């Protein structure tokens, strides 16, 4: 493990780098330092397959010239000569770049919100013996639940922590710290001629939110339930999308509202603010200020306070997400959605995406479906064309017959347009669930053409 420098030494090093950048001719500069460590263990059928542990630290500086040129340089060596070289390289890269509109630094204060501090000290105290205990327990649980489980292909645990320091030539500076852990199980199930592999995992910032038995139980239940899947007849159906699968779709939709992609012509939402782009029952929000959620923080990567932005309101495209550069271009304020790493220039990204839940239970909504499909997995969501919205994706799940979930379905595809698909969402259930930094309820979508047999 790396021995990290004390925080006061990092702060002094940062102040030196920013001062040097100014003296060398930069109009302004900002700096991001990051340090962290993590460990992980994976068992295959109870035997160690992977055991890893590591740590890293690095620093990156962005310099800005008065005409809007900017450059970045980063490295992991923190001696004075090395960081001085980073400043020189950052300036060199800035001078070699083209001027851009809207390149600036945040003038406001850097305000730390204690409610958004998400470090669970117990995660740092997890030992190698603890990880082995967790993985063995998941393995035993998965094996014991169903005789059709022929192999626990992986039972894994990962934990880690990190800290970052942000500072600018405007005088802003501050630390943020966090930790997280995740667990997961993958099993191979067999029944006669049918085999199926599936898994389930959980991620949380707080140790109490992880349930290793639930991970094993859900992995087994979902995998066994998928055995013997067959195709539906090709026709139009009403489908229900379970929450975690819906969250994967919501993640794609949320990315379409990043102003940088809108300006670059990479989003179908360009020019659609105020238009109906989804069903009136759909409300989508980006919120970077929800305690103990992965996308939350006191400030974004430019020091702007994070916030809450309604992206879709009653089906209408309501707002885009901004960093400082694109906010200036559009004559609006930053929404606190700047995203960057040590080695990258500022861009726009989502924080926590929440698709608002409805009032009816999934069971009540399902009871009204005579013939449909309950979707538990989409394959190929990354292939959705962000400009046209056209897609053709695979799906797995179960038949819905007279309001009941029945036999498994596999080997089917759904081809449509994302705008049309969102407008066909007829209901959102009351069962909101988080999957990482995205939350969604069960969704009901009408008139979906499923290609099967």
Short mmCIF file of C-alpha atoms in Angstrom, two decimals:
data_model
loop_
_atom_site.label_atom_id
_atom_site.label_comp_id
_atom_site.label_asym_id
_atom_site.label_seq_id
_atom_site.Cartn_x
_atom_site.Cartn_y
_atom_site.Cartn_z
CA UNK A 1 0.00 0.00 0.00
CA UNK A 2 1.18 3.53 -0.80
CA UNK A 3 1.96 5.79 2.13
CA UNK A 4 0.00 8.93 1.33
CA UNK A 5 1.28 12.40 2.07
CA UNK A 6 -0.43 14.25 4.95
CA UNK A 7 -3.26 16.50 3.82
CA UNK A 8 -1.43 19.68 4.83
CA UNK A 9 1.47 18.74 2.56
CA UNK A 10 -0.90 18.13 -0.34
CA UNK A 11 -2.50 21.53 0.25
CA UNK A 12 0.93 23.22 0.27
CA UNK A 13 1.93 21.40 -2.92
CA UNK A 14 -1.31 22.47 -4.60
CA UNK A 15 -0.80 26.10 -3.60
CA UNK A 16 2.72 25.99 -5.05
CA UNK A 17 1.49 24.54 -8.36
CA UNK A 18 -1.31 27.09 -8.75
CA UNK A 19 1.04 29.95 -7.91
CA UNK A 20 3.61 28.66 -10.40
CA UNK A 21 0.96 28.43 -13.13
CA UNK A 22 -0.04 32.05 -12.54
CA UNK A 23 3.56 33.25 -12.56
CA UNK A 24 4.17 31.37 -15.81
CA UNK A 25 1.37 33.23 -17.58
CA UNK A 26 -1.85 31.31 -16.98
CA UNK A 27 -5.04 33.38 -16.62
CA UNK A 28 -6.26 30.79 -14.14
CA UNK A 29 -5.85 27.19 -13.07
CA UNK A 30 -7.54 24.47 -11.08
CA UNK A 31 -6.19 21.30 -9.59
CA UNK A 32 -7.53 17.91 -8.58
CA UNK A 33 -5.68 15.51 -6.29
CA UNK A 34 -7.03 12.03 -5.62
CA UNK A 35 -5.94 9.19 -3.37
CA UNK A 36 -7.54 5.90 -2.48
CA UNK A 37 -7.25 2.22 -1.81
CA UNK A 38 -9.26 -0.92 -2.22
CA UNK A 39 -9.31 -4.69 -1.88
CA UNK A 40 -11.30 -7.51 -3.38
CA UNK A 41 -11.80 -11.24 -3.26
CA UNK A 42 -13.52 -13.63 -5.68
CA UNK A 43 -14.23 -17.30 -5.03
CA UNK A 44 -15.17 -19.86 -7.67
CA UNK A 45 -17.01 -22.81 -6.18
CA UNK A 46 -15.51 -21.94 -2.82
CA UNK A 47 -11.91 -21.67 -4.02
CA UNK A 48 -9.97 -18.42 -4.35
CA UNK A 49 -9.93 -17.20 -7.95
CA UNK A 50 -8.80 -13.62 -7.39
CA UNK A 51 -7.45 -11.73 -4.41
CA UNK A 52 -6.39 -8.15 -5.04
CA UNK A 53 -5.40 -5.11 -3.03
CA UNK A 54 -3.97 -1.79 -4.09
CA UNK A 55 -3.78 1.94 -3.66
CA UNK A 56 -2.98 4.95 -5.79
CA UNK A 57 -2.53 8.70 -5.66
CA UNK A 58 -2.21 11.32 -8.33
CA UNK A 59 -2.62 14.96 -9.18
CA UNK A 60 -3.80 16.81 -12.27
CA UNK A 61 -3.68 20.51 -13.12
CA UNK A 62 -5.63 22.44 -15.72
CA UNK A 63 -4.29 25.78 -16.90
CA UNK A 64 -6.42 28.35 -18.72
CA UNK A 65 -5.17 31.16 -20.96
CA UNK A 66 -6.96 34.50 -21.27
CA UNK A 67 -8.28 33.65 -24.73
CA UNK A 68 -10.00 30.41 -23.64
CA UNK A 69 -7.29 27.93 -24.46
CA UNK A 70 -6.86 25.22 -21.84
CA UNK A 71 -4.56 22.31 -21.20
CA UNK A 72 -4.18 19.55 -18.66
CA UNK A 73 -1.36 17.40 -17.30
CA UNK A 74 -1.36 14.78 -14.60
CA UNK A 75 0.94 12.34 -12.84
CA UNK A 76 1.49 10.22 -9.76
CA UNK A 77 4.86 11.53 -8.61
CA UNK A 78 4.46 14.24 -5.98
CA UNK A 79 8.00 15.56 -5.50
CA UNK A 80 8.59 19.23 -6.26
CA UNK A 81 10.43 18.68 -9.57
CA UNK A 82 7.69 16.37 -10.88
CA UNK A 83 4.79 18.68 -10.08
CA UNK A 84 6.69 21.64 -11.54
CA UNK A 85 7.02 19.61 -14.74
CA UNK A 86 3.25 18.99 -14.69
CA UNK A 87 2.62 22.73 -14.59
CA UNK A 88 4.95 23.23 -17.55
CA UNK A 89 3.25 20.48 -19.54
CA UNK A 90 -0.20 21.80 -18.75
CA UNK A 91 0.80 25.25 -20.01
CA UNK A 92 2.37 23.71 -23.10
CA UNK A 93 -0.85 21.82 -23.84
CA UNK A 94 -2.93 24.96 -23.28
CA UNK A 95 -0.82 26.99 -25.69
CA UNK A 96 -1.12 24.22 -28.29
CA UNK A 97 -4.93 24.09 -28.04
CA UNK A 98 -7.61 26.15 -29.77
CA UNK A 99 -9.54 28.94 -27.98
CA UNK A 100 -12.99 27.90 -26.75
CA UNK A 101 -15.98 29.92 -25.67
CA UNK A 102 -17.02 29.78 -22.03
CA UNK A 103 -13.80 28.50 -20.44
CA UNK A 104 -13.66 29.99 -16.95
CA UNK A 105 -13.36 29.29 -13.23
CA UNK A 106 -16.07 29.36 -10.58
CA UNK A 107 -16.14 32.56 -8.51
CA UNK A 108 -18.41 31.42 -5.69
CA UNK A 109 -17.48 29.81 -2.38
CA UNK A 110 -16.74 26.12 -1.98
CA UNK A 111 -19.42 25.01 0.48
CA UNK A 112 -19.09 21.64 2.17
CA UNK A 113 -22.34 19.97 3.22
CA UNK A 114 -21.88 17.57 6.13
CA UNK A 115 -25.03 15.67 5.19
CA UNK A 116 -23.38 14.66 1.91
CA UNK A 117 -20.22 13.26 3.49
CA UNK A 118 -20.40 9.56 2.70
CA UNK A 119 -17.58 7.72 4.42
CA UNK A 120 -18.37 4.65 6.51
CA UNK A 121 -15.34 4.12 8.73
CA UNK A 122 -16.17 0.43 9.10
CA UNK A 123 -15.35 -0.15 5.44
CA UNK A 124 -11.70 0.78 6.01
CA UNK A 125 -11.58 -1.76 8.87
CA UNK A 126 -12.66 -4.74 6.73
CA UNK A 127 -9.97 -7.44 6.83
CA UNK A 128 -8.96 -10.23 4.46
CA UNK A 129 -10.61 -12.67 6.87
CA UNK A 130 -13.86 -10.68 6.68
CA UNK A 131 -13.85 -10.83 2.87
CA UNK A 132 -13.28 -14.57 2.92
CA UNK A 133 -16.11 -14.97 5.43
CA UNK A 134 -18.52 -12.94 3.27
CA UNK A 135 -17.65 -14.82 0.07
CA UNK A 136 -17.89 -18.25 1.70
CA UNK A 137 -21.26 -17.35 3.18
CA UNK A 138 -22.58 -16.26 -0.23
CA UNK A 139 -21.26 -19.48 -1.76
CA UNK A 140 -22.91 -21.66 0.88
CA UNK A 141 -26.19 -19.77 0.63
CA UNK A 142 -26.31 -20.06 -3.17
CA UNK A 143 -25.52 -23.78 -3.10
CA UNK A 144 -28.15 -24.54 -0.47
CA UNK A 145 -31.10 -22.77 -2.07
CA UNK A 146 -31.78 -24.94 -5.12
CA UNK A 147 -30.47 -28.30 -6.30
CA UNK A 148 -30.44 -27.01 -9.88
CA UNK A 149 -27.49 -24.75 -9.04
CA UNK A 150 -24.53 -26.79 -10.33
CA UNK A 151 -21.84 -24.16 -9.84
CA UNK A 152 -21.29 -20.91 -7.97
CA UNK A 153 -19.14 -19.35 -10.66
CA UNK A 154 -18.27 -16.37 -8.53
CA UNK A 155 -18.90 -14.99 -5.07
CA UNK A 156 -17.16 -11.67 -4.83
CA UNK A 157 -16.60 -8.80 -2.42
CA UNK A 158 -14.97 -5.43 -3.10
CA UNK A 159 -14.38 -2.50 -0.77
CA UNK A 160 -12.55 0.77 -1.13
CA UNK A 161 -12.17 4.33 0.02
CA UNK A 162 -10.89 7.57 -1.39
CA UNK A 163 -10.25 11.24 -0.78
CA UNK A 164 -9.95 14.16 -3.19
CA UNK A 165 -8.73 17.73 -2.92
CA UNK A 166 -9.86 20.50 -5.26
CA UNK A 167 -8.32 23.97 -5.47
CA UNK A 168 -8.27 26.91 -7.90
CA UNK A 169 -6.45 30.19 -8.43
CA UNK A 170 -9.71 31.88 -7.37
CA UNK A 171 -8.97 30.78 -3.80
CA UNK A 172 -11.33 27.81 -3.61
CA UNK A 173 -10.04 24.68 -1.88
CA UNK A 174 -11.59 21.72 -0.11
CA UNK A 175 -11.48 18.00 0.62
CA UNK A 176 -14.10 15.32 0.03
CA UNK A 177 -13.90 11.74 1.28
CA UNK A 178 -15.92 8.61 0.64
CA UNK A 179 -16.02 4.84 0.76
CA UNK A 180 -18.02 2.05 -0.82
CA UNK A 181 -18.39 -1.71 -0.92
CA UNK A 182 -20.10 -4.19 -3.20
CA UNK A 183 -20.89 -7.88 -3.25
CA UNK A 184 -22.14 -10.18 -5.96
CA UNK A 185 -22.91 -13.78 -6.85
CA UNK A 186 -23.01 -15.53 -10.23
CA UNK A 187 -24.37 -19.07 -10.55
CA UNK A 188 -24.80 -21.71 -13.21
CA UNK A 189 -28.11 -23.56 -13.08
CA UNK A 190 -29.12 -26.68 -15.00
CA UNK A 191 -32.38 -28.56 -15.48
CA UNK A 192 -32.38 -31.35 -18.03
CA UNK A 193 -31.17 -29.96 -21.34
CA UNK A 194 -31.46 -26.36 -20.19
CA UNK A 195 -28.67 -24.33 -18.61
CA UNK A 196 -28.65 -20.72 -17.52
CA UNK A 197 -26.05 -18.43 -16.02
CA UNK A 198 -27.04 -15.36 -14.06
CA UNK A 199 -26.11 -13.23 -11.13
CA UNK A 200 -26.97 -10.41 -8.82
CA UNK A 201 -24.94 -7.77 -7.02
CA UNK A 202 -25.32 -4.90 -4.60
CA UNK A 203 -23.31 -1.71 -4.11
CA UNK A 204 -23.56 0.73 -1.23
CA UNK A 205 -21.72 3.55 0.52
CA UNK A 206 -22.89 2.31 3.91
CA UNK A 207 -22.04 -1.20 5.08
CA UNK A 208 -25.50 -1.72 6.60
CA UNK A 209 -27.10 -1.48 3.14
CA UNK A 210 -25.31 -4.60 1.84
CA UNK A 211 -27.04 -7.95 2.29
CA UNK A 212 -24.85 -10.87 1.21
CA UNK A 213 -27.63 -13.41 1.72
CA UNK A 214 -30.00 -11.39 -0.44
CA UNK A 215 -27.35 -11.21 -3.18
CA UNK A 216 -27.02 -14.99 -3.20
CA UNK A 217 -30.76 -15.60 -2.92
CA UNK A 218 -31.67 -13.19 -5.71
CA UNK A 219 -28.96 -14.57 -8.00
CA UNK A 220 -30.30 -18.09 -7.56
CA UNK A 221 -33.99 -17.19 -7.81
CA UNK A 222 -33.56 -15.14 -10.97
CA UNK A 223 -31.29 -17.66 -12.68
CA UNK A 224 -33.41 -20.71 -11.90
CA UNK A 225 -36.57 -18.87 -12.94
CA UNK A 226 -35.02 -18.28 -16.37
CA UNK A 227 -34.37 -21.95 -17.12
CA UNK A 228 -36.10 -23.21 -20.24
CA UNK A 229 -36.94 -19.81 -21.69
CA UNK A 230 -38.73 -19.79 -25.04
CA UNK A 231 -39.66 -17.15 -27.58
CA UNK A 232 -42.92 -15.26 -27.74
CA UNK A 233 -44.91 -15.07 -30.94
CA UNK A 234 -43.97 -11.99 -32.94
CA UNK A 235 -46.55 -9.31 -32.29
CA UNK A 236 -47.29 -6.17 -30.24
CA UNK A 237 -47.41 -6.56 -26.45
CA UNK A 238 -47.74 -4.59 -23.24
CA UNK A 239 -44.54 -5.06 -21.27
CA UNK A 240 -43.57 -4.48 -17.65
CA UNK A 241 -39.94 -3.60 -16.90
CA UNK A 242 -38.70 -4.47 -13.42
CA UNK A 243 -36.98 -1.60 -11.51
CA UNK A 244 -33.29 -2.46 -11.95
CA UNK A 245 -33.74 -3.11 -15.66
CA UNK A 246 -35.73 0.12 -15.93
CA UNK A 247 -32.85 1.93 -14.18
CA UNK A 248 -30.45 0.82 -16.91
CA UNK A 249 -32.78 2.38 -19.48
CA UNK A 250 -33.17 5.57 -17.40
CA UNK A 251 -29.38 5.91 -17.32
CA UNK A 252 -29.37 6.07 -21.12
CA UNK A 253 -32.21 8.60 -21.17
CA UNK A 254 -30.55 10.83 -18.56
CA UNK A 255 -27.37 11.07 -20.60
CA UNK A 256 -29.31 12.65 -23.45
CA UNK A 257 -29.80 15.78 -21.31
CA UNK A 258 -26.10 16.63 -20.94
CA UNK A 259 -25.61 20.03 -22.59
CA UNK A 260 -22.19 19.11 -23.95
CA UNK A 261 -23.67 16.28 -26.05
CA UNK A 262 -26.57 18.51 -27.09
CA UNK A 263 -24.13 21.13 -28.40
CA UNK A 264 -22.05 18.49 -30.17
CA UNK A 265 -25.12 17.18 -31.97
CA UNK A 266 -24.97 13.85 -30.14
CA UNK A 267 -28.39 13.99 -28.47
CA UNK A 268 -31.90 13.57 -29.80
CA UNK A 269 -33.00 16.16 -27.21
CA UNK A 270 -31.42 19.01 -29.15
CA UNK A 271 -34.10 21.65 -29.82
CA UNK A 272 -36.77 19.75 -27.88
CA UNK A 273 -37.02 21.73 -24.63
CA UNK A 274 -40.72 22.35 -23.96
CA UNK A 275 -41.78 19.50 -26.22
CA UNK A 276 -43.56 16.34 -25.14
CA UNK A 277 -40.85 13.69 -25.34
CA UNK A 278 -42.41 11.07 -23.07
CA UNK A 279 -45.66 10.00 -21.48
CA UNK A 280 -47.21 12.62 -19.14
CA UNK A 281 -46.73 10.12 -16.29
CA UNK A 282 -42.96 10.43 -16.65
CA UNK A 283 -40.92 12.73 -14.38
CA UNK A 284 -37.13 12.45 -14.42
CA UNK A 285 -34.83 14.36 -12.05
CA UNK A 286 -31.07 14.66 -11.61
CA UNK A 287 -30.22 15.25 -7.95
CA UNK A 288 -26.66 15.47 -6.65
CA UNK A 289 -27.66 16.20 -3.05
CA UNK A 290 -29.19 12.95 -1.80
CA UNK A 291 -27.28 11.71 1.28
CA UNK A 292 -25.45 8.39 0.95
CA UNK A 293 -25.94 7.98 -2.78
CA UNK A 294 -23.04 7.34 -5.20
CA UNK A 295 -23.68 10.41 -7.36
CA UNK A 296 -23.91 12.90 -4.50
CA UNK A 297 -21.31 15.47 -3.46
CA UNK A 298 -21.14 18.97 -2.05
CA UNK A 299 -19.72 20.40 -5.26
CA UNK A 300 -19.04 19.32 -8.81
CA UNK A 301 -15.65 19.11 -10.53
CA UNK A 302 -15.52 22.92 -10.97
CA UNK A 303 -16.50 23.71 -7.37
CA UNK A 304 -20.10 24.63 -8.23
CA UNK A 305 -22.61 23.38 -5.65
CA UNK A 306 -24.51 20.34 -6.87
CA UNK A 307 -28.27 20.68 -7.20
CA UNK A 308 -31.56 19.23 -8.35
CA UNK A 309 -32.69 19.57 -11.98
CA UNK A 310 -36.01 18.42 -13.43
CA UNK A 311 -35.09 16.96 -16.81
CA UNK A 312 -38.53 15.65 -17.79
CA UNK A 313 -41.63 17.14 -16.18
CA UNK A 314 -45.01 15.55 -16.93
CA UNK A 315 -43.51 14.15 -20.12
CA UNK A 316 -42.01 17.43 -21.36
CA UNK A 317 -38.28 18.03 -21.83
CA UNK A 318 -37.73 20.63 -19.14
CA UNK A 319 -34.01 21.39 -18.74
CA UNK A 320 -30.49 20.35 -19.63
CA UNK A 321 -27.54 19.65 -17.34
CA UNK A 322 -24.66 22.16 -17.43
CA UNK A 323 -21.12 22.82 -16.39
CA UNK A 324 -19.73 26.37 -16.50
CA UNK A 325 -18.65 26.30 -20.14
CA UNK A 326 -21.95 25.22 -21.65
CA UNK A 327 -23.96 27.33 -19.22
CA UNK A 328 -22.14 30.41 -20.54
CA UNK A 329 -22.79 29.32 -24.11
CA UNK A 330 -26.53 29.03 -23.42
CA UNK A 331 -26.78 32.08 -21.15
CA UNK A 332 -27.88 30.08 -18.10
CA UNK A 333 -26.37 29.07 -14.76
CA UNK A 334 -24.40 25.90 -14.19
CA UNK A 335 -26.52 23.13 -12.68
CA UNK A 336 -23.50 21.75 -10.82
CA UNK A 337 -23.01 18.85 -13.22
CA UNK A 338 -19.38 19.23 -14.23
CA UNK A 339 -17.65 15.88 -14.50
CA UNK A 340 -13.92 15.28 -14.84
CA UNK A 341 -11.01 13.24 -13.59
CA UNK A 342 -7.39 14.11 -13.01
CA UNK A 343 -6.55 13.45 -16.63
CA UNK A 344 -9.57 14.95 -18.36
CA UNK A 345 -10.93 18.39 -19.15
CA UNK A 346 -14.32 19.40 -17.69
CA UNK A 347 -17.40 17.86 -19.30
CA UNK A 348 -21.04 17.39 -18.27
CA UNK A 349 -22.37 14.31 -16.48
CA UNK A 350 -25.32 13.09 -14.46
CA UNK A 351 -25.27 12.68 -10.65
CA UNK A 352 -28.18 10.66 -9.25
CA UNK A 353 -31.02 10.06 -11.74
CA UNK A 354 -34.47 9.46 -10.27
CA UNK A 355 -37.49 8.44 -12.31
CA UNK A 356 -40.45 9.37 -10.12
CA UNK A 357 -42.58 6.51 -8.82
CA UNK A 358 -46.33 6.29 -9.27
CA UNK A 359 -48.98 5.39 -6.74
CA UNK A 360 -50.10 1.90 -7.78
CA UNK A 361 -48.32 -1.32 -6.85
CA UNK A 362 -46.71 -3.45 -9.56
CA UNK A 363 -49.24 -6.20 -8.78
CA UNK A 364 -52.18 -3.86 -9.37
CA UNK A 365 -50.74 -2.72 -12.70
CA UNK A 366 -49.92 -6.27 -13.78
CA UNK A 367 -53.44 -7.48 -12.98
CA UNK A 368 -54.70 -5.42 -15.92
CA UNK A 369 -52.39 -7.06 -18.48
CA UNK A 370 -54.03 -9.97 -20.27
CA UNK A 371 -51.03 -10.90 -22.41
CA UNK A 372 -47.59 -9.38 -22.14
CA UNK A 373 -44.00 -9.75 -21.04
CA UNK A 374 -42.28 -9.05 -17.72
CA UNK A 375 -38.78 -7.86 -18.68
CA UNK A 376 -35.92 -8.69 -16.31
CA UNK A 377 -33.01 -7.93 -18.61
CA UNK A 378 -32.19 -5.83 -21.67
CA UNK A 379 -29.18 -6.69 -23.82
CA UNK A 380 -27.54 -4.00 -25.93
CA UNK A 381 -28.85 -0.77 -24.42
CA UNK A 382 -25.50 0.82 -25.30
CA UNK A 383 -26.41 0.43 -28.98
CA UNK A 384 -29.32 2.88 -28.80
CA UNK A 385 -28.59 5.66 -31.30
CA UNK A 386 -28.46 8.85 -29.20
CA UNK A 387 -29.21 11.04 -32.22
CA UNK A 388 -32.10 9.23 -33.91
CA UNK A 389 -33.26 7.22 -30.92
CA UNK A 390 -33.57 4.06 -33.00
CA UNK A 391 -32.76 0.78 -31.29
CA UNK A 392 -32.96 -2.99 -31.58
CA UNK A 393 -32.17 -4.74 -28.30
CA UNK A 394 -32.47 -8.20 -26.84
CA UNK A 395 -34.64 -9.00 -23.83
CA UNK A 396 -35.28 -11.76 -21.29
CA UNK A 397 -38.05 -12.21 -18.78
CA UNK A 398 -41.35 -14.00 -18.36
CA UNK A 399 -44.77 -14.16 -19.94
CA UNK A 400 -47.64 -12.30 -18.35
CA UNK A 401 -50.90 -14.19 -18.77
CA UNK A 402 -54.14 -12.89 -17.29
CA UNK A 403 -52.23 -10.70 -14.87
CA UNK A 404 -49.88 -13.44 -13.65
CA UNK A 405 -46.16 -13.96 -14.29
CA UNK A 406 -45.79 -17.41 -15.85
CA UNK A 407 -43.19 -19.12 -18.05
CA UNK A 408 -39.70 -17.78 -18.89
CA UNK A 409 -38.98 -15.91 -22.13
CA UNK A 410 -35.66 -15.57 -23.92
CA UNK A 411 -34.31 -15.05 -27.41
CA UNK A 412 -36.56 -12.10 -28.28
CA UNK A 413 -35.77 -8.61 -29.56
CA UNK A 414 -37.49 -5.25 -29.37
CA UNK A 415 -37.01 -2.70 -32.13
CA UNK A 416 -38.40 0.80 -31.80
CA UNK A 417 -37.53 4.46 -31.37
CA UNK A 418 -36.72 5.79 -27.91
CA UNK A 419 -39.07 8.78 -28.21
CA UNK A 420 -41.93 6.55 -29.27
CA UNK A 421 -41.04 4.07 -26.52
CA UNK A 422 -41.07 6.77 -23.81
CA UNK A 423 -44.40 8.12 -25.05
CA UNK A 424 -45.86 4.61 -24.80
CA UNK A 425 -45.06 4.32 -21.08
CA UNK A 426 -48.51 4.13 -19.55
CA UNK A 427 -47.66 3.80 -15.87
CA UNK A 428 -44.91 3.90 -13.26
CA UNK A 429 -45.42 1.70 -10.20
CA UNK A 430 -44.83 2.65 -6.57
CA UNK A 431 -41.77 0.39 -6.05
CA UNK A 432 -38.87 2.83 -6.55
CA UNK A 433 -35.48 1.10 -6.25
CA UNK A 434 -31.91 2.33 -6.58
CA UNK A 435 -29.39 0.62 -8.80
CA UNK A 436 -26.14 2.46 -8.16
CA UNK A 437 -26.81 6.14 -8.81
CA UNK A 438 -30.04 5.55 -10.77
CA UNK A 439 -33.48 4.95 -9.26
CA UNK A 440 -36.54 3.70 -11.11
CA UNK A 441 -39.83 1.92 -10.43
CA UNK A 442 -41.49 -0.83 -12.44
CA UNK A 443 -42.65 0.61 -15.77
CA UNK A 444 -45.55 -0.42 -17.99
CA UNK A 445 -45.08 0.20 -21.72
CA UNK A 446 -47.83 -0.36 -24.28
CA UNK A 447 -47.64 -1.34 -27.96
CA UNK A 448 -44.13 -2.79 -27.95
CA UNK A 449 -43.40 -4.99 -30.95
CA UNK A 450 -41.51 -8.09 -29.82
CA UNK A 451 -39.80 -10.22 -32.45
CA UNK A 452 -39.73 -13.88 -31.49
CA UNK A 453 -40.99 -16.90 -33.39
#
